[in-house]
Every structure is written in structure tokens, then in C-alpha cells.
């Protein structure tokens, strides 16, 4: 038998495509040809595989060898095919029974000494294998825990090619010493970390210590209320205020009041982080809410996804099911900011490049922060030095179509002396506010249990207007604002979404006039006489 095949997985964004790895041996001059649209890193696997097989104590077949990766039309890259290529070659050379390889999915990079090194994207690859009906996968030992997160799949973690050959041939499995580097960084984990992935630093708040507490914020009753509504309904929020008022403090505490990720959400977030090379070593499942805060110099590919070849996840995908905070938002490029409009509506981003089109998840809670003007003192009594034209130009960097998708727009005033050092102390803790947020989300989820939505911020406007109506007469003030041109049609729908969230926080079955007026106040910044209590409690 001069032919053998096994399977591996090619990642296109965060989605896996099953790839059949075929090896064929023919009489002729010894040569190794790899076909099937491989990239440069995959073409180089010929030398890695040959050296790994020889150093594992197995002879290399001195024949004409052709390895095909099917389907040939799908671009394939990375070193994760090494293990499958090596086993397919050994199966064609009859060192391994080819029948043992047919139903196996193999993922892993080979070192020249035969050790199996971990690669990125193991979780989405195994998920794709499970969906395709495969029930046995072979992965590097270091990523076996990540692969085991997929139910119904038997995972074999191997440390070397020698061990895998022994398992497949029913021979005694040799002991392989674990590499140790006397306290230095583990080189076996280098393949899991993307160089220059600094944007992910601090992405997982719980990985670096306890999350910041909302009780640390002095005063700011209005912004704290807006933060609670944003967390309860999944509403995007914009904070505007002078430097030092606490905008960044509030943003850093928003993940702390969001409910914990569900199992399904954790798998989605883990898959994105695994592909991006930001999965924390030793923690295969991401359980904390992501928080991503890119610098205002971030480029378009770093925000929405990009890179050489097929696009890689950007900040909007790294913040999937979490918070994307853009501090000093007007300092971002206008093109970069406007690129957020599509994922804000759809919950995903489609990135087209010459190598292919990738659909990446991007359902995040957007939080923008800005000063009132370049010098930051436009509303401070000491006066502003910026000319009116400069102030207008600065504010116009946040386009109308983008801001129309932001439900809550809140003024953050400078904290006074009494609030900062007074005896009253801080406000409620993140735990207290988070409990109310969780209860409100449970109310909305129960109301929408037979629909594809779970948060008020996700419900289309048509459904809100026809399926879940507010109390009679509750929308009169909002309708008048729309007639006066203060609200667009999208803005009216978003006011209704926020009103539903306010009602859920207050325990009401339907939004009443005070809920709608609160939503209007948080969107337009104009105080409404009917809002007397300052919000739901």
C-alpha cells in the first residue's frame, strides 16, 4: 500500500475547514512535493517533517513522495499540519497501518527532534472536527486541556512523534522528558503567543488580579446609572467630560458589573483568543469578561482585523462578549471609527482581503470617552483656550452615523472636594450593581426566550414597536422629539430599547413615561421634568 490519508483542520478566521492530508509514494527519484495551496510556513514543513521522522528512529522513504492537502481551493497556512503530514507519510510507507489514520484528526507542529509543539487555534479546530462528525483528535500535550473543552470528542495529547507512532502501532509508549529551561520562559509555549500582541495586555482583567470595584469611584451618580443601564441592556455608551473626571475609571469597572460568561460564550471568546495567540498559558477556558482598550494610534487592521494573508482578529473581535473602550475617541482616525458602524449593528465583522474573506465575531459593548475640547477645559470655569472652530473640528471627528448608534451620551462633571474627600465615601460596589444587572438581564431573557435575542440592545426596532409595546402614552415625548428633528428613526428605536432596560431594572412589566423620559435624557443630554428619581431603583 503506497497511499495513506488522515485529516487536519485549516482555520479561516475563527472557523475551521476540514482538510484531508493524502500521501502517495511512487517509484522514482527521491523527492518531496507538497500541493494544495500551502503558504510559506506550510511549505517549510517538508524539512521539519523529514527531520522529525528520522530523529524519531524511523527511516524516511527514498521514493517520489507527493503530499496533497484537499480541498486544494482553500488557503492553508501555519505549522499545525506537520503531525498529519508525518503520519500520512508513515502510513504510505506502511510504518503505520493506514486504516488507523482514516478517522483521526491531527493538529500539531513538529520540532526537528520529533517533539510535538503546541499551535494556536486548537479549540476552533477541534470544534470544526466535532461538527464534521470526527470523534478522535490528536493534539500536542500542552493544548490537550483546550481541546478537551469540546464535548463528545476523545482527545489524545502527545509529547512526541515517537509516542504517537507507538500508540498507533500498539507498541510500548516511550517516556519523553518534559523540556525544562531552568526558570526561563518555556520555549514550547512560544507558538501560542503572537509577537507584538501587546493590545491584549490587560485584556482579561481577572488574570492580572482582582477587578477594579465601582465603589472606588467618588460621586458621579449620573454616569454610574448610565453604566448600570449599559451593562443591563447591552447599550453602547459615550462619556464626555474634562480630564481627571473619572471616565477611564468608570470604563475599567464596566466589566466588573457584567454577568459572568455562559459556557457557550466562554467557548466563543476562547476560540478568538486562541486564534489570536492571546490565550493565557495554563488556562484553556476564558471565563472572565474581555476588556480591550487599544491606543488611539491603532490602525484599521488592528481594530477590525487584518494582517498578511487571511485576516486575523482585531480589537473588535478580541472584545467579543465584553467591552471595547476607546479613550480619547476623537483622536482615533475617522476611518477607523467609522469602521465600527457595521459590527455595532450586526455583531460581526466581514474582512475581505486578496487571500479570502473572513467573518469574525464582534458582539461587544462599545464605550467611548472624550474631552469637551482639545485642551479639556471647555466647560470648566477657568476658561477654554481653544477657538470655536477648533472645538467644532474636534467634536466633528465623531461622525453623526457613528454617534447615532450610541444609546447613552453622558456628561461626566469634575468631582468636587466634598465628594472626593467627604465622609460619605464611595457609592455601591460592583457586586451590588452587578446583582441588579443580572436580575434585569434575566427578566429580558425570560421575555425573549422564544426569540434569537437576549438583550434589549439586540432587539430590532420593528420587533419593539410591534411585539413589545410600552405603556399607552409613554412614547409621546420621544415622538415629539422625532417630529422636531432631535431624533432619527434609529434614535427612536434606541430610546425604546433603553426604556425597556430601565423598566427591567425597576421591575416593571412594560416601560412607562418615566422610563422613556430617562432614556431620552441619557441620549440627548436634555433634562426631562418627569425624571425625578434619577433612574431605576
Short mmCIF file of C-alpha atoms in Angstrom, two decimals:
data_model
loop_
_atom_site.label_atom_id
_atom_site.label_comp_id
_atom_site.label_asym_id
_atom_site.label_seq_id
_atom_site.Cartn_x
_atom_site.Cartn_y
_atom_site.Cartn_z
CA UNK A 1 0.00 0.00 0.00
CA UNK A 2 1.66 3.25 -1.17
CA UNK A 3 -1.16 5.56 -0.22
CA UNK A 4 -2.49 6.83 3.12
CA UNK A 5 -4.66 9.66 4.33
CA UNK A 6 -5.56 11.37 7.54
CA UNK A 7 -7.22 14.66 8.48
CA UNK A 8 -6.33 18.05 9.88
CA UNK A 9 -8.03 21.45 10.07
CA UNK A 10 -7.38 24.75 8.29
CA UNK A 11 -8.50 27.88 10.12
CA UNK A 12 -10.20 30.67 8.18
CA UNK A 13 -10.56 33.40 10.77
CA UNK A 14 -12.04 31.58 13.76
CA UNK A 15 -13.82 28.96 11.70
CA UNK A 16 -12.30 25.60 10.83
CA UNK A 17 -12.33 23.79 7.48
CA UNK A 18 -11.62 20.07 7.41
CA UNK A 19 -8.58 19.18 5.31
CA UNK A 20 -7.73 15.69 4.10
CA UNK A 21 -3.98 15.08 4.11
CA UNK A 22 -3.07 12.49 1.47
CA UNK A 23 0.35 10.92 0.95
CA UNK A 24 1.35 8.94 -2.14
CA UNK A 25 4.63 7.05 -2.68
CA UNK A 26 5.77 6.10 -6.18
CA UNK A 27 8.96 4.59 -7.57
CA UNK A 28 11.36 7.22 -8.83
CA UNK A 29 13.92 9.78 -7.76
CA UNK A 30 13.52 10.67 -4.09
CA UNK A 31 11.60 13.95 -3.84
CA UNK A 32 9.00 15.56 -1.56
CA UNK A 33 6.25 17.61 -3.21
CA UNK A 34 3.58 19.41 -1.21
CA UNK A 35 0.46 20.59 -3.06
CA UNK A 36 -2.87 22.10 -2.06
CA UNK A 37 -2.36 25.88 -1.81
CA UNK A 38 0.08 25.93 1.15
CA UNK A 39 1.69 29.15 2.39
CA UNK A 40 5.41 29.56 3.06
CA UNK A 41 5.29 28.28 6.65
CA UNK A 42 3.47 25.16 5.45
CA UNK A 43 5.87 24.58 2.53
CA UNK A 44 8.71 24.59 5.04
CA UNK A 45 7.05 21.66 6.82
CA UNK A 46 8.76 19.33 4.32
CA UNK A 47 12.09 19.84 6.06
CA UNK A 48 10.59 19.78 9.56
CA UNK A 49 8.69 16.55 8.92
CA UNK A 50 11.65 14.78 7.32
CA UNK A 51 13.97 15.66 10.20
CA UNK A 52 11.36 14.77 12.84
CA UNK A 53 10.70 11.35 11.28
CA UNK A 54 14.40 10.50 11.00
CA UNK A 55 15.17 11.70 14.54
CA UNK A 56 12.27 9.60 15.83
CA UNK A 57 14.10 6.47 14.74
CA UNK A 58 12.05 5.79 11.62
CA UNK A 59 13.55 5.55 8.15
CA UNK A 60 12.49 8.12 5.56
CA UNK A 61 11.10 6.52 2.36
CA UNK A 62 13.51 7.02 -0.53
CA UNK A 63 10.85 7.34 -3.20
CA UNK A 64 8.92 10.03 -5.00
CA UNK A 65 6.60 11.44 -2.34
CA UNK A 66 3.59 13.64 -3.03
CA UNK A 67 1.51 15.06 -0.18
CA UNK A 68 -1.79 16.69 -1.12
CA UNK A 69 -3.98 18.90 1.04
CA UNK A 70 -7.61 18.70 -0.03
CA UNK A 71 -9.68 20.73 -0.80
CA UNK A 72 -6.98 22.43 -2.83
CA UNK A 73 -9.01 25.63 -3.24
CA UNK A 74 -8.85 26.54 0.48
CA UNK A 75 -5.76 28.55 1.52
CA UNK A 76 -3.75 26.71 4.17
CA UNK A 77 -1.11 28.12 6.44
CA UNK A 78 0.73 27.59 9.68
CA UNK A 79 2.66 24.70 11.12
CA UNK A 80 -0.33 22.81 12.55
CA UNK A 81 -0.36 20.33 9.63
CA UNK A 82 3.07 18.84 10.46
CA UNK A 83 1.75 15.97 12.57
CA UNK A 84 -0.84 14.94 9.99
CA UNK A 85 1.70 15.12 7.14
CA UNK A 86 4.21 12.98 9.04
CA UNK A 87 1.64 10.30 9.89
CA UNK A 88 0.28 10.23 6.34
CA UNK A 89 3.81 9.68 5.02
CA UNK A 90 4.45 6.90 7.54
CA UNK A 91 1.11 5.34 6.61
CA UNK A 92 2.02 5.33 2.91
CA UNK A 93 5.38 3.79 3.83
CA UNK A 94 3.48 1.10 5.81
CA UNK A 95 5.24 2.01 9.05
CA UNK A 96 1.74 2.68 10.40
CA UNK A 97 -1.40 0.85 9.34
CA UNK A 98 -3.22 3.36 7.07
CA UNK A 99 -6.55 2.17 8.43
CA UNK A 100 -5.60 3.55 11.86
CA UNK A 101 -5.28 7.06 10.40
CA UNK A 102 -8.50 7.40 8.42
CA UNK A 103 -10.77 8.62 11.23
CA UNK A 104 -8.17 10.65 13.13
CA UNK A 105 -7.79 14.43 13.12
CA UNK A 106 -4.24 15.56 13.87
CA UNK A 107 -3.13 19.06 14.85
CA UNK A 108 0.39 19.99 15.89
CA UNK A 109 3.80 21.30 14.87
CA UNK A 110 6.86 19.08 14.80
CA UNK A 111 10.26 20.08 16.07
CA UNK A 112 13.33 18.74 14.29
CA UNK A 113 13.88 16.33 17.19
CA UNK A 114 10.37 14.88 16.87
CA UNK A 115 8.75 16.73 19.74
CA UNK A 116 5.18 17.91 19.15
CA UNK A 117 4.86 21.62 19.74
CA UNK A 118 1.58 23.44 20.52
CA UNK A 119 -0.08 25.69 17.96
CA UNK A 120 -2.73 28.40 18.09
CA UNK A 121 -6.39 27.81 17.32
CA UNK A 122 -6.75 24.29 18.74
CA UNK A 123 -10.23 24.93 20.19
CA UNK A 124 -11.89 26.20 16.95
CA UNK A 125 -10.12 23.43 15.03
CA UNK A 126 -11.49 20.70 17.31
CA UNK A 127 -14.94 22.33 17.22
CA UNK A 128 -14.86 22.10 13.42
CA UNK A 129 -13.79 18.45 13.62
CA UNK A 130 -16.64 17.64 16.02
CA UNK A 131 -19.18 19.35 13.77
CA UNK A 132 -17.86 17.30 10.83
CA UNK A 133 -18.51 14.07 12.75
CA UNK A 134 -14.98 13.19 13.89
CA UNK A 135 -14.67 11.82 17.41
CA UNK A 136 -10.90 11.32 17.82
CA UNK A 137 -8.29 14.07 17.70
CA UNK A 138 -4.57 14.11 18.35
CA UNK A 139 -3.10 17.37 19.66
CA UNK A 140 0.07 18.50 21.45
CA UNK A 141 0.08 17.61 25.12
CA UNK A 142 0.23 21.29 26.14
CA UNK A 143 -3.08 22.04 24.39
CA UNK A 144 -4.95 18.84 25.31
CA UNK A 145 -6.92 20.66 28.02
CA UNK A 146 -8.07 23.24 25.46
CA UNK A 147 -9.16 20.53 23.02
CA UNK A 148 -10.99 18.66 25.80
CA UNK A 149 -13.39 21.60 26.18
CA UNK A 150 -15.30 20.25 23.17
CA UNK A 151 -17.83 17.63 24.34
CA UNK A 152 -18.10 14.27 22.64
CA UNK A 153 -14.52 14.20 21.34
CA UNK A 154 -11.79 11.84 22.53
CA UNK A 155 -8.53 13.78 22.85
CA UNK A 156 -5.07 12.23 22.76
CA UNK A 157 -2.32 14.58 23.90
CA UNK A 158 1.15 13.52 22.73
CA UNK A 159 4.57 14.87 23.62
CA UNK A 160 6.47 13.48 20.63
CA UNK A 161 6.05 11.75 17.29
CA UNK A 162 7.61 8.63 18.81
CA UNK A 163 4.79 8.40 21.32
CA UNK A 164 2.13 8.74 18.63
CA UNK A 165 3.74 6.05 16.46
CA UNK A 166 3.81 3.72 19.46
CA UNK A 167 0.12 4.35 20.21
CA UNK A 168 -0.90 3.71 16.59
CA UNK A 169 1.19 0.53 16.27
CA UNK A 170 0.26 -0.92 19.69
CA UNK A 171 3.85 -0.73 20.89
CA UNK A 172 5.03 0.35 24.36
CA UNK A 173 4.78 4.13 24.65
CA UNK A 174 8.22 5.61 25.36
CA UNK A 175 8.69 8.10 28.16
CA UNK A 176 9.62 11.57 26.97
CA UNK A 177 11.26 14.02 29.31
CA UNK A 178 9.49 17.35 29.61
CA UNK A 179 11.68 20.21 28.48
CA UNK A 180 12.80 22.48 31.32
CA UNK A 181 14.74 25.69 30.93
CA UNK A 182 15.90 26.42 34.47
CA UNK A 183 13.29 29.03 35.29
CA UNK A 184 13.29 30.83 31.93
CA UNK A 185 10.35 31.18 29.53
CA UNK A 186 9.07 27.88 28.23
CA UNK A 187 10.02 27.71 24.53
CA UNK A 188 7.35 25.07 23.95
CA UNK A 189 4.73 27.76 24.54
CA UNK A 190 6.28 30.24 22.10
CA UNK A 191 3.97 29.10 19.30
CA UNK A 192 0.93 30.13 21.31
CA UNK A 193 1.95 33.77 21.65
CA UNK A 194 1.85 36.23 18.77
CA UNK A 195 4.77 38.69 18.75
CA UNK A 196 3.51 42.23 19.14
CA UNK A 197 0.24 41.15 20.72
CA UNK A 198 0.51 43.95 23.24
CA UNK A 199 -3.06 45.07 22.55
CA UNK A 200 -4.20 42.08 24.51
CA UNK A 201 -2.27 43.07 27.62
CA UNK A 202 -4.85 43.52 30.34
CA UNK A 203 -7.49 42.03 28.10
CA UNK A 204 -8.55 39.57 30.75
CA UNK A 205 -8.97 41.57 33.91
CA UNK A 206 -9.09 38.62 36.30
CA UNK A 207 -5.80 37.25 35.01
CA UNK A 208 -3.79 40.13 36.47
CA UNK A 209 -5.52 40.42 39.86
CA UNK A 210 -8.87 41.45 41.29
CA UNK A 211 -11.09 43.52 39.05
CA UNK A 212 -11.49 47.23 39.90
CA UNK A 213 -14.52 47.95 42.08
CA UNK A 214 -17.19 50.51 41.25
CA UNK A 215 -17.13 51.61 44.89
CA UNK A 216 -13.77 53.28 44.20
CA UNK A 217 -15.50 55.92 42.05
CA UNK A 218 -16.35 59.03 44.07
CA UNK A 219 -19.62 60.74 43.21
CA UNK A 220 -20.74 60.55 39.56
CA UNK A 221 -24.28 59.36 40.27
CA UNK A 222 -25.45 60.05 36.71
CA UNK A 223 -22.60 58.25 34.92
CA UNK A 224 -22.87 55.34 37.36
CA UNK A 225 -26.56 54.99 36.49
CA UNK A 226 -25.74 55.10 32.78
CA UNK A 227 -23.09 52.42 33.31
CA UNK A 228 -25.65 50.18 35.02
CA UNK A 229 -28.16 50.64 32.20
CA UNK A 230 -25.46 49.97 29.59
CA UNK A 231 -24.49 46.71 31.32
CA UNK A 232 -28.08 45.56 31.83
CA UNK A 233 -29.23 46.09 28.25
CA UNK A 234 -26.02 45.89 26.21
CA UNK A 235 -26.23 49.57 25.21
CA UNK A 236 -23.26 51.47 23.81
CA UNK A 237 -22.20 54.50 25.86
CA UNK A 238 -20.33 57.76 25.32
CA UNK A 239 -18.77 59.69 28.23
CA UNK A 240 -17.74 63.31 27.76
CA UNK A 241 -16.01 65.34 30.42
CA UNK A 242 -12.83 67.16 31.45
CA UNK A 243 -9.57 65.32 32.20
CA UNK A 244 -9.49 63.68 35.61
CA UNK A 245 -13.28 63.45 35.97
CA UNK A 246 -13.19 59.63 36.11
CA UNK A 247 -14.09 58.48 32.59
CA UNK A 248 -11.35 55.85 32.45
CA UNK A 249 -12.12 54.69 35.99
CA UNK A 250 -15.73 54.09 35.02
CA UNK A 251 -14.72 52.24 31.87
CA UNK A 252 -12.35 49.91 33.73
CA UNK A 253 -15.15 49.00 36.14
CA UNK A 254 -17.76 48.23 33.50
CA UNK A 255 -16.62 44.58 33.02
CA UNK A 256 -16.97 44.07 36.78
CA UNK A 257 -20.74 44.63 36.71
CA UNK A 258 -21.38 42.47 33.64
CA UNK A 259 -22.72 38.95 34.29
CA UNK A 260 -20.25 36.07 34.04
CA UNK A 261 -19.86 34.46 30.63
CA UNK A 262 -22.02 31.44 29.92
CA UNK A 263 -20.39 28.22 28.79
CA UNK A 264 -21.23 28.94 25.14
CA UNK A 265 -19.91 32.50 25.39
CA UNK A 266 -16.71 31.28 27.08
CA UNK A 267 -16.07 28.91 24.18
CA UNK A 268 -16.62 31.71 21.67
CA UNK A 269 -14.21 34.03 23.49
CA UNK A 270 -11.64 31.27 23.98
CA UNK A 271 -11.72 30.44 20.28
CA UNK A 272 -10.99 34.05 19.32
CA UNK A 273 -8.17 34.37 21.85
CA UNK A 274 -6.68 31.03 20.82
CA UNK A 275 -6.50 32.08 17.16
CA UNK A 276 -5.14 35.50 18.12
CA UNK A 277 -2.41 33.98 20.29
CA UNK A 278 -3.62 35.64 23.48
CA UNK A 279 -4.87 32.61 25.41
CA UNK A 280 -3.26 32.64 28.87
CA UNK A 281 -0.93 29.64 29.34
CA UNK A 282 -2.36 27.07 31.68
CA UNK A 283 -5.91 28.48 31.45
CA UNK A 284 -7.58 26.77 28.49
CA UNK A 285 -11.01 28.34 29.06
CA UNK A 286 -11.58 32.09 29.24
CA UNK A 287 -14.20 32.68 31.91
CA UNK A 288 -13.80 36.41 32.57
CA UNK A 289 -15.38 39.20 30.54
CA UNK A 290 -12.92 40.55 27.92
CA UNK A 291 -11.83 44.17 28.16
CA UNK A 292 -9.87 45.70 25.29
CA UNK A 293 -8.62 49.29 25.26
CA UNK A 294 -6.47 50.00 22.17
CA UNK A 295 -4.42 53.17 21.93
CA UNK A 296 -5.79 55.99 19.80
CA UNK A 297 -3.00 55.40 17.26
CA UNK A 298 -4.50 51.98 16.41
CA UNK A 299 -4.74 51.26 12.68
CA UNK A 300 -7.68 49.89 10.77
CA UNK A 301 -6.35 46.27 10.62
CA UNK A 302 -5.55 46.28 14.35
CA UNK A 303 -9.09 47.37 15.18
CA UNK A 304 -11.28 45.39 12.77
CA UNK A 305 -8.84 42.63 11.80
CA UNK A 306 -6.16 42.17 9.19
CA UNK A 307 -2.58 41.12 8.62
CA UNK A 308 -0.68 39.19 5.98
CA UNK A 309 -2.69 36.54 4.17
CA UNK A 310 -6.04 35.77 5.75
CA UNK A 311 -7.11 38.45 8.26
CA UNK A 312 -6.52 37.88 11.96
CA UNK A 313 -8.87 39.02 14.76
CA UNK A 314 -8.67 42.70 15.67
CA UNK A 315 -9.73 44.62 18.76
CA UNK A 316 -13.44 44.37 17.94
CA UNK A 317 -13.16 40.56 17.96
CA UNK A 318 -10.88 40.44 21.00
CA UNK A 319 -13.62 42.36 22.84
CA UNK A 320 -16.32 39.88 21.72
CA UNK A 321 -18.83 39.35 24.57
CA UNK A 322 -17.01 42.05 26.52
CA UNK A 323 -16.10 45.74 26.48
CA UNK A 324 -14.25 47.75 23.84
CA UNK A 325 -13.11 51.05 25.36
CA UNK A 326 -11.85 53.82 23.10
CA UNK A 327 -10.33 56.52 25.29
CA UNK A 328 -9.70 59.90 23.65
CA UNK A 329 -12.08 58.76 20.90
CA UNK A 330 -11.76 61.92 18.74
CA UNK A 331 -8.02 61.24 18.44
CA UNK A 332 -8.71 58.00 16.55
CA UNK A 333 -8.69 58.12 12.78
CA UNK A 334 -12.12 58.95 11.34
CA UNK A 335 -11.86 55.94 9.01
CA UNK A 336 -11.09 53.67 11.94
CA UNK A 337 -14.06 54.97 13.94
CA UNK A 338 -16.49 54.68 11.04
CA UNK A 339 -15.38 51.08 10.51
CA UNK A 340 -17.15 50.30 13.79
CA UNK A 341 -20.57 51.09 12.37
CA UNK A 342 -21.12 47.71 10.70
CA UNK A 343 -20.10 45.46 13.64
CA UNK A 344 -22.14 47.63 16.03
CA UNK A 345 -25.26 46.70 14.08
CA UNK A 346 -24.56 43.12 13.05
CA UNK A 347 -22.40 41.71 15.86
CA UNK A 348 -19.72 40.50 13.45
CA UNK A 349 -17.20 41.97 11.05
CA UNK A 350 -16.54 40.79 7.50
CA UNK A 351 -12.98 41.48 6.35
CA UNK A 352 -12.15 40.99 2.66
CA UNK A 353 -8.56 40.56 1.50
CA UNK A 354 -6.96 39.18 -1.63
CA UNK A 355 -6.35 35.88 0.19
CA UNK A 356 -10.02 35.48 1.09
CA UNK A 357 -13.00 36.79 3.03
CA UNK A 358 -13.22 36.17 6.77
CA UNK A 359 -16.22 36.60 9.08
CA UNK A 360 -15.14 37.32 12.66
CA UNK A 361 -17.40 37.61 15.74
CA UNK A 362 -17.64 41.14 17.14
CA UNK A 363 -20.56 41.48 19.55
CA UNK A 364 -19.11 43.89 22.07
CA UNK A 365 -20.25 46.74 24.28
CA UNK A 366 -18.67 49.94 22.97
CA UNK A 367 -17.61 52.66 25.38
CA UNK A 368 -16.30 55.96 24.04
CA UNK A 369 -14.68 58.69 26.11
CA UNK A 370 -13.72 62.20 25.05
CA UNK A 371 -12.78 65.59 26.40
CA UNK A 372 -15.10 68.51 25.60
CA UNK A 373 -12.33 70.14 23.53
CA UNK A 374 -8.61 69.59 22.78
CA UNK A 375 -7.49 71.39 25.94
CA UNK A 376 -10.21 69.71 28.01
CA UNK A 377 -11.43 72.84 29.80
CA UNK A 378 -14.30 73.88 27.58
CA UNK A 379 -16.85 73.50 30.37
CA UNK A 380 -14.57 74.41 33.26
CA UNK A 381 -14.96 77.81 34.89
CA UNK A 382 -11.30 78.66 34.40
CA UNK A 383 -11.99 79.04 30.71
CA UNK A 384 -11.05 77.30 27.46
CA UNK A 385 -8.21 78.44 25.22
CA UNK A 386 -9.48 76.63 22.13
CA UNK A 387 -11.02 78.76 19.34
CA UNK A 388 -14.62 77.81 18.45
CA UNK A 389 -13.51 76.46 15.07
CA UNK A 390 -11.05 74.09 16.78
CA UNK A 391 -13.73 72.88 19.18
CA UNK A 392 -16.14 72.22 16.29
CA UNK A 393 -13.46 70.38 14.33
CA UNK A 394 -12.55 68.28 17.37
CA UNK A 395 -16.15 67.25 18.04
CA UNK A 396 -16.87 66.55 14.36
CA UNK A 397 -14.35 63.70 14.37
CA UNK A 398 -17.08 61.56 15.90
CA UNK A 399 -19.39 61.26 12.91
CA UNK A 400 -23.16 61.51 13.15
CA UNK A 401 -23.80 57.97 11.83
CA UNK A 402 -21.47 56.53 14.48
CA UNK A 403 -22.96 58.54 17.34
CA UNK A 404 -26.48 57.64 16.18
CA UNK A 405 -25.61 54.04 17.12
CA UNK A 406 -24.60 55.04 20.65
CA UNK A 407 -27.59 54.80 23.00
CA UNK A 408 -26.25 56.65 26.05
CA UNK A 409 -24.44 60.01 25.98
CA UNK A 410 -23.44 61.21 29.41
CA UNK A 411 -21.71 64.32 30.71
CA UNK A 412 -19.11 63.49 33.34
CA UNK A 413 -18.57 66.51 35.58
CA UNK A 414 -15.40 67.11 37.56
CA UNK A 415 -15.57 65.64 41.07
CA UNK A 416 -15.92 68.20 43.84
CA UNK A 417 -13.97 68.32 47.08
CA UNK A 418 -16.91 67.13 49.18
CA UNK A 419 -17.38 64.03 47.01
CA UNK A 420 -13.69 63.23 46.79
CA UNK A 421 -12.65 63.51 50.45
CA UNK A 422 -16.01 63.77 52.20
CA UNK A 423 -17.21 61.39 54.86
CA UNK A 424 -19.90 59.92 52.62
CA UNK A 425 -17.40 57.62 50.88
CA UNK A 426 -17.97 55.91 47.55
CA UNK A 427 -21.13 54.55 46.04
CA UNK A 428 -22.36 50.99 45.67
CA UNK A 429 -19.91 48.20 44.97
CA UNK A 430 -19.63 46.33 41.70
CA UNK A 431 -21.14 43.26 43.37
CA UNK A 432 -24.30 45.15 44.38
CA UNK A 433 -24.76 46.78 41.00
CA UNK A 434 -23.88 43.54 39.21
CA UNK A 435 -26.68 41.72 41.06
CA UNK A 436 -29.22 44.23 39.73
CA UNK A 437 -27.77 43.95 36.25
CA UNK A 438 -28.03 40.16 36.35
CA UNK A 439 -31.66 40.32 37.56
CA UNK A 440 -32.55 42.76 34.75
CA UNK A 441 -30.90 40.53 32.16
CA UNK A 442 -32.82 37.55 33.45
CA UNK A 443 -36.08 39.49 33.08
CA UNK A 444 -35.29 40.43 29.49
CA UNK A 445 -34.11 36.89 28.65
CA UNK A 446 -37.36 35.44 30.03
CA UNK A 447 -39.37 37.89 27.94
CA UNK A 448 -37.43 36.96 24.79
CA UNK A 449 -36.98 33.25 25.48
CA UNK A 450 -38.60 32.20 22.18
CA UNK A 451 -36.54 34.62 20.09
CA UNK A 452 -32.88 34.75 18.96
CA UNK A 453 -32.23 37.79 21.22
CA UNK A 454 -31.40 38.01 24.90
CA UNK A 455 -30.57 41.69 25.46
CA UNK A 456 -32.69 44.76 24.81
CA UNK A 457 -29.82 46.29 22.87
CA UNK A 458 -30.02 43.47 20.30
CA UNK A 459 -33.77 43.61 19.51
CA UNK A 460 -34.65 45.18 16.12
CA UNK A 461 -36.79 48.29 16.28
CA UNK A 462 -39.67 46.74 14.32
CA UNK A 463 -40.00 43.98 16.92
CA UNK A 464 -40.03 46.51 19.75
CA UNK A 465 -42.71 48.61 18.12
CA UNK A 466 -44.99 45.71 17.18
CA UNK A 467 -44.32 42.85 19.57
CA UNK A 468 -43.36 44.54 22.85
CA UNK A 469 -45.21 47.82 23.16
CA UNK A 470 -44.66 50.29 26.02
CA UNK A 471 -47.46 51.61 28.21
CA UNK A 472 -50.05 53.77 26.38
CA UNK A 473 -48.83 57.33 26.00
CA UNK A 474 -45.32 56.55 27.26
CA UNK A 475 -43.67 57.47 23.93
CA UNK A 476 -45.32 60.89 23.47
CA UNK A 477 -42.23 62.87 24.48
CA UNK A 478 -39.98 60.77 22.22
CA UNK A 479 -42.34 61.12 19.28
CA UNK A 480 -42.36 64.91 19.72
CA UNK A 481 -38.55 64.94 19.70
CA UNK A 482 -38.59 62.96 16.45
CA UNK A 483 -41.01 65.43 14.85
CA UNK A 484 -38.71 68.30 15.88
CA UNK A 485 -35.74 66.55 14.26
CA UNK A 486 -33.96 65.79 17.53
CA UNK A 487 -34.23 62.03 16.98
CA UNK A 488 -33.80 59.87 13.89
CA UNK A 489 -35.84 56.74 13.29
CA UNK A 490 -32.90 54.70 14.56
CA UNK A 491 -32.64 57.02 17.55
CA UNK A 492 -36.31 56.48 18.42
CA UNK A 493 -35.82 52.72 18.37
CA UNK A 494 -32.77 53.01 20.61
CA UNK A 495 -34.65 55.19 23.08
CA UNK A 496 -37.28 52.46 23.29
CA UNK A 497 -34.56 49.84 23.89
CA UNK A 498 -33.11 51.86 26.77
CA UNK A 499 -36.60 52.40 28.18
CA UNK A 500 -37.13 48.63 28.28
CA UNK A 501 -33.84 48.24 30.16
CA UNK A 502 -34.86 50.92 32.65
CA UNK A 503 -38.15 49.09 33.18
CA UNK A 504 -36.32 45.77 33.70
CA UNK A 505 -34.06 47.37 36.32
CA UNK A 506 -37.11 48.79 38.09
CA UNK A 507 -39.06 45.52 37.92
CA UNK A 508 -41.84 46.92 35.72
CA UNK A 509 -43.55 44.75 33.12
CA UNK A 510 -43.64 47.48 30.45
CA UNK A 511 -41.85 50.83 30.07
CA UNK A 512 -43.75 53.80 31.42
CA UNK A 513 -43.35 57.52 30.67
CA UNK A 514 -40.61 57.96 33.27
CA UNK A 515 -38.57 55.15 31.70
CA UNK A 516 -38.86 56.71 28.25
CA UNK A 517 -38.00 60.17 29.60
CA UNK A 518 -34.94 58.76 31.34
CA UNK A 519 -33.87 57.15 28.07
CA UNK A 520 -34.36 60.47 26.27
CA UNK A 521 -32.35 62.31 28.90
CA UNK A 522 -29.48 59.83 28.63
CA UNK A 523 -29.47 60.10 24.84
CA UNK A 524 -29.98 63.82 24.27
CA UNK A 525 -28.50 65.27 27.46
CA UNK A 526 -31.62 67.38 27.96
CA UNK A 527 -33.16 67.04 31.43
CA UNK A 528 -36.74 65.85 31.47
CA UNK A 529 -39.15 67.07 34.12
CA UNK A 530 -40.76 63.66 34.58
CA UNK A 531 -37.44 62.10 35.63
CA UNK A 532 -37.49 62.86 39.33
CA UNK A 533 -35.72 59.94 40.94
CA UNK A 534 -32.65 59.90 38.71
CA UNK A 535 -33.31 56.46 37.33
CA UNK A 536 -34.49 52.96 38.16
CA UNK A 537 -34.07 51.74 41.73
#
